[in-house]
Structures are given as C-alpha cells and as structure tokens.
C-alpha cells in the first residue's frame, strides 16, 4: 500500500536547544525564533542591517535590530551541521529511530481530513543522531537546509553523525548540496569512505562492503582523490581513498536525481510581531486621481480591527515563472494538487502552465499568475500557505502610517511599484503620465516586469502593491467582522471567490492599499507565500 504524505506548515526544528541542534538560534524581539547559520550580512538603502540566515526551507533575511539574543551553538569549525530538516514527501514504509537503531517508529505526515493547509500541521521532528530508513518500494524526500536528500528504497541515513553532516549507512541516496557557507564543508560518511562536498549533486550507493559515489555536478573529494562531474568511484572496505576504483557509470544514473532536485529555493523576509490597526477604509479621499479627476476607489472596509500578529515569514517577492514551474512538477509528484482538488471548478484543469502574454511567453523572472486553487497547491508544495489579507496589509505598510508604504505622494510610486509608465516599451515620467488619457495606455505595451527590480519597502519586500494582484487565502467576506485577532486567514463561507490585494500594471495611479478585492478562483493572480515560525 502506498502511504504518500505531504509535509505541511513550518519546517521541523531539529531540537529544543541550540547545544543539541548544533545550530545558532536567533530569538526575535516581540517573539519568534529562527534556527540556522548566518551566510552573510548586508545593508540596504534605508540603512537597515540584515542578517541572512540559512534554514531548512531557504534563506531568511532577518533585520539585525530585531535580534534580541543569539544562542551560539557548539559545532565543528569547518563542518556544516544540519540545522533543520523538513520532511517533504514520503512514499511507502519510512521509519525513524531516535536511539541508534534499537527501535523504529513510522515516519508519516498525513494531510488533515478536510484537506486544509493550516500552518499548525507540523511534520515530525528530526534531530541530531536520528536515523531514517526506507523499506522495499519506499522512498523519502527531505529538505536538509543546505540542499536536498532523496532516499531510495532499502536505504538508511543518519543526520549529524559524529564529525559528519550526515552518514549513509546503506542503500542509495541522492544528495544536492548548495554552495551556501563559504569556508565550510558538507561532509558525508559511509562505512567505507569519508567525503568532502561543496556545491554539488551526487549519488551515494552503499551495498555490502563497497561504496560507489557518482558525481552529477560539482566535485566530491574522497581523501586526496577529487571526482568531477561525470566521474564515479568505488571504495571497498579496508581500501584507502587513493585506491578508489574509477568506474564509468555516472552519467546514466542522474536523470532521476536531476528530476528530483529541480525545486527552486525561495527567499523569505522575517516580519516582526506587532500590533496593527487593520482596515479603516480609504485615506485617499483628499487625493484625486490624475487620470479620472475623481477619488480613487474607496476600497477597504471602514471598520478598524485591532490585531496582534505573531512573527511570520513572507516571500521577498512574488513567485516567479521559474519557481512555479519548478514547484509544479514537485507538487504533482508529492500529491499537493490532490489537497485542493475539491476546490477546482468543473471544466477547469489544475496545474496548467502559466499563460502567455499577447506578445509572447513571460520571462522566467516575471511573476507567475495562477488560478487560486493552483496557487494553493504550490504553497503546499513549498510547505507554506497563501498570505492572509491582514498579513499582506501589515507587511505592506511595515508600520508606516502614511497613505502608501513610502509616504503620501503617489508620484513616488514610480520608484516602488509598477504602472503603465515604468512597465511598457518606453519609460514615461510621472508628469507626462498624468497628462495622458486612459485610452492611450494600451499603446504603451505595459505588462508585468521581473520581480524585485524596484525599491523594497522598509521590511525588504518588493512589488507588494502592484506588478500583479496577489491571491490571499481568505474567503470572501464583505466586512472585517470576525477577523482572527492574530491576522490568520478567514476561510469560512463560500469558496468560489477568494480575496486578493494589490493590482496590475494597467493603471497610472496606484490603488488604495486598503482596497479589498474579490475574484473567482478561476481567475489568475500572483502568489506570495507565508510561514508562521516557532514563537517559543
């Protein structure tokens, strides 16, 4: 029987303490914590200092001033330690042992009966020394923080074993390691060999008294012997690494591995916890549109809901075409599309490709626009969910109290957001744009542009208000009454329409950020993902 499971929600933390996890723990002011390794630090044009933390689900940008305390971990100086392991997909009988193989328990993450994607669904915790094995006709897919692990049938691995990042004890494992921590080495051990790896993709076969290593990309060092892409070597028991026998079978063994590891990592922003006045209606009543001469759409509910949001992660940009196509094949493989199958209207085909524009297909770095049910499935494939309306608004303003996140002047939108003046065949200055008539806009050839190319808001988020409108998890509610006080999505009520925020590039004047919009779930909008993080 095939027991297929999709890991939902936040990536599993390896341990409760930094000492045992051998990873730095960053405690955030106001609540929230991240576990991972600092890969670099940067400073943006606001003067904000950022710490880039490598975690089990991608790189997170964390404002340095938000770090209340950093608990440093004890670790071997030059060996990468796995800080978080996320269970991505399981098939068949996969088991875990936490006592060095003395006893084994099933490792399984089962989607809830109602097929919701609540972020409280947390996969099993995998810690240092944990061993995972697969039975016949079984497999496991894991995000190991610095890349990915594909464990084939009748295989067995252990994480953070002694002086190694991981050990392959038997069977075949496909490993992808990203070049993410300069000066550190990802080390893999087998009963016959110890391998140093940097920025590579390779297979390890442990069978009987021999280990076979096949390199698909990058290099693997076994002692003094260095294997390049396309090389394979076999090391038998009691042989020195220098005596490793080179075998000519690497090239044919990587097709499945490449298919497994095309999953594009995302970049996240850590949004701090805080109180937030959600709603309140338009603040543009005294600001007239230079195009229509009248007030901009009055927008959101006039009600104000006082919310207190915990810290959460949100993707730095909208999901790109390349990221969607990568996640689409993964979502189909791990069954994420099945979780939303009940929401797909009759006559609609789930998980279709992005639509071409009138002038041709969109570029890989442009935002992907999807039906809501596909956006939700992609979120599930990434172990996340769609943003809520409240989370969007909180993250958009970044605690600004002005009309827009950048201030009160709509003219400054040209620096931060896309419109017909900066998204077409030629750039048009704001003054000229305001003198144009709406019927002239079509001739400008404007369309969505590559993500992240204009200025970010003060929390490091790009293209929040425009480029494309962005789906939210929330169902359609005419008022803000009943909004969860923690800013999480409202998912009760009719599901044929869902909410979206922001807008596309077909207008000269930025929309009111408070404007709440509904759309049929068959319509196509952009995708931005959210993860809630450990609050302890």
Short mmCIF file of N, CA and C in Angstrom, two decimals, residues 55-112:
data_model
loop_
_atom_site.label_atom_id
_atom_site.label_comp_id
_atom_site.label_asym_id
_atom_site.label_seq_id
_atom_site.Cartn_x
_atom_site.Cartn_y
_atom_site.Cartn_z
N UNK A 55 18.23 28.38 6.49
CA UNK A 55 17.37 27.49 7.26
C UNK A 55 17.00 26.28 6.42
N UNK A 56 16.16 25.43 6.98
CA UNK A 56 15.75 24.23 6.28
C UNK A 56 14.75 24.47 5.17
N UNK A 57 14.30 25.72 4.98
CA UNK A 57 13.31 25.99 3.93
C UNK A 57 13.73 27.19 3.09
N UNK A 58 15.02 27.48 3.05
CA UNK A 58 15.52 28.58 2.25
C UNK A 58 16.22 29.62 3.10
N UNK A 59 16.63 30.70 2.47
CA UNK A 59 17.33 31.77 3.17
C UNK A 59 16.33 32.80 3.69
N UNK A 60 16.49 33.18 4.95
CA UNK A 60 15.62 34.17 5.59
C UNK A 60 16.44 35.43 5.86
N UNK A 61 15.92 36.58 5.42
CA UNK A 61 16.52 37.86 5.76
C UNK A 61 15.90 38.37 7.06
N UNK A 62 16.75 38.59 8.05
CA UNK A 62 16.30 38.99 9.39
C UNK A 62 16.96 40.32 9.73
N UNK A 63 16.15 41.32 10.07
CA UNK A 63 16.72 42.61 10.47
C UNK A 63 17.57 42.43 11.73
N UNK A 64 18.77 42.93 11.67
CA UNK A 64 19.69 42.75 12.79
C UNK A 64 19.13 43.36 14.08
N UNK A 65 18.43 44.50 13.95
CA UNK A 65 17.88 45.16 15.14
C UNK A 65 16.74 44.37 15.79
N UNK A 66 16.20 43.38 15.05
CA UNK A 66 15.12 42.56 15.62
C UNK A 66 15.64 41.38 16.43
N UNK A 67 16.93 41.16 16.39
CA UNK A 67 17.51 40.02 17.11
C UNK A 67 17.69 40.40 18.58
N UNK A 68 16.93 39.75 19.43
CA UNK A 68 17.03 40.00 20.86
C UNK A 68 18.24 39.30 21.46
N UNK A 69 18.47 38.08 20.98
CA UNK A 69 19.58 37.29 21.52
C UNK A 69 19.93 36.21 20.53
N UNK A 70 21.20 35.94 20.38
CA UNK A 70 21.66 34.84 19.56
C UNK A 70 22.32 33.80 20.45
N UNK A 71 21.79 32.59 20.40
CA UNK A 71 22.36 31.49 21.18
C UNK A 71 23.31 30.73 20.25
N UNK A 72 24.59 30.89 20.48
CA UNK A 72 25.58 30.26 19.63
C UNK A 72 25.67 28.77 19.94
N UNK A 73 25.84 27.99 18.89
CA UNK A 73 25.91 26.54 19.05
C UNK A 73 27.35 26.07 19.03
N UNK A 74 27.58 24.96 19.66
CA UNK A 74 28.88 24.31 19.58
C UNK A 74 28.90 23.44 18.32
N UNK A 75 29.93 23.58 17.53
CA UNK A 75 29.99 22.82 16.29
C UNK A 75 31.44 22.65 15.87
N UNK A 76 31.67 21.65 15.07
CA UNK A 76 32.99 21.51 14.49
C UNK A 76 33.24 22.70 13.59
N UNK A 77 34.44 23.23 13.63
CA UNK A 77 34.74 24.51 13.00
C UNK A 77 34.44 24.54 11.51
N UNK A 78 34.80 23.51 10.78
CA UNK A 78 34.71 23.57 9.32
C UNK A 78 33.69 22.63 8.72
N UNK A 79 32.89 21.97 9.54
CA UNK A 79 31.91 21.01 9.03
C UNK A 79 30.51 21.59 9.20
N UNK A 80 29.76 21.60 8.12
CA UNK A 80 28.38 22.08 8.16
C UNK A 80 27.51 21.13 8.97
N UNK A 81 26.75 21.70 9.87
CA UNK A 81 25.79 20.92 10.67
C UNK A 81 24.39 21.19 10.16
N UNK A 82 23.61 20.15 10.00
CA UNK A 82 22.23 20.32 9.53
C UNK A 82 21.40 20.91 10.67
N UNK A 83 20.85 22.09 10.44
CA UNK A 83 20.13 22.79 11.50
C UNK A 83 18.64 22.50 11.48
N UNK A 84 18.08 22.25 10.33
CA UNK A 84 16.66 21.91 10.21
C UNK A 84 16.49 20.94 9.06
N UNK A 85 15.66 19.95 9.27
CA UNK A 85 15.33 19.00 8.20
C UNK A 85 13.83 18.99 8.05
N UNK A 86 13.35 19.29 6.86
CA UNK A 86 11.91 19.27 6.58
C UNK A 86 11.57 18.02 5.80
N UNK A 87 10.57 17.29 6.26
CA UNK A 87 10.06 16.15 5.52
C UNK A 87 9.20 16.69 4.38
N UNK A 88 9.62 16.43 3.16
CA UNK A 88 8.90 16.95 2.01
C UNK A 88 7.88 15.95 1.49
N UNK A 89 8.29 14.71 1.31
CA UNK A 89 7.36 13.68 0.82
C UNK A 89 7.84 12.32 1.27
N UNK A 90 6.87 11.45 1.57
CA UNK A 90 7.16 10.07 1.96
C UNK A 90 6.29 9.15 1.14
N UNK A 91 6.86 8.03 0.76
CA UNK A 91 6.10 7.06 -0.01
C UNK A 91 6.44 5.66 0.51
N UNK A 92 5.40 4.90 0.86
CA UNK A 92 5.62 3.56 1.38
C UNK A 92 5.95 3.56 2.86
N UNK A 93 6.80 2.64 3.26
CA UNK A 93 7.14 2.44 4.67
C UNK A 93 8.47 3.13 4.97
N UNK A 94 8.40 4.29 5.62
CA UNK A 94 9.59 5.04 6.02
C UNK A 94 9.57 5.15 7.54
N UNK A 95 10.71 4.82 8.18
CA UNK A 95 10.75 4.78 9.64
C UNK A 95 11.91 5.59 10.19
N UNK A 96 11.77 5.98 11.47
CA UNK A 96 12.79 6.77 12.14
C UNK A 96 13.16 6.10 13.47
N UNK A 97 14.43 6.15 13.80
CA UNK A 97 14.92 5.68 15.10
C UNK A 97 15.65 6.81 15.79
N UNK A 98 15.35 6.99 17.06
CA UNK A 98 16.00 8.03 17.85
C UNK A 98 16.91 7.45 18.93
N UNK A 99 17.16 6.16 18.83
CA UNK A 99 18.04 5.51 19.81
C UNK A 99 19.04 4.60 19.11
N UNK A 100 19.62 5.11 18.04
CA UNK A 100 20.68 4.44 17.30
C UNK A 100 20.26 3.08 16.76
N UNK A 101 19.00 3.01 16.30
CA UNK A 101 18.53 1.80 15.64
C UNK A 101 17.98 0.73 16.54
N UNK A 102 17.88 0.98 17.84
CA UNK A 102 17.35 -0.03 18.75
C UNK A 102 15.86 -0.26 18.50
N UNK A 103 15.10 0.81 18.30
CA UNK A 103 13.68 0.70 17.99
C UNK A 103 13.36 1.67 16.86
N UNK A 104 12.29 1.35 16.10
CA UNK A 104 11.90 2.17 14.96
C UNK A 104 10.41 2.49 15.02
N UNK A 105 10.06 3.72 14.60
CA UNK A 105 8.66 4.14 14.54
C UNK A 105 8.36 4.64 13.13
N UNK A 106 7.12 4.48 12.67
CA UNK A 106 6.75 5.00 11.34
C UNK A 106 6.94 6.51 11.28
N UNK A 107 7.46 6.98 10.18
CA UNK A 107 7.60 8.41 9.93
C UNK A 107 6.54 8.78 8.90
N UNK A 108 5.55 9.54 9.32
CA UNK A 108 4.42 9.78 8.43
C UNK A 108 3.82 11.14 8.74
N UNK A 109 3.50 11.87 7.70
CA UNK A 109 2.81 13.15 7.83
C UNK A 109 1.56 13.06 6.99
N UNK A 110 0.41 13.01 7.61
CA UNK A 110 -0.84 12.78 6.90
C UNK A 110 -1.62 14.07 6.80
N UNK A 111 -2.04 14.48 5.61
CA UNK A 111 -2.87 15.69 5.49
C UNK A 111 -4.16 15.52 6.29
N UNK A 112 -4.68 16.61 6.86
CA UNK A 112 -5.92 16.52 7.63
C UNK A 112 -7.08 16.09 6.75
#
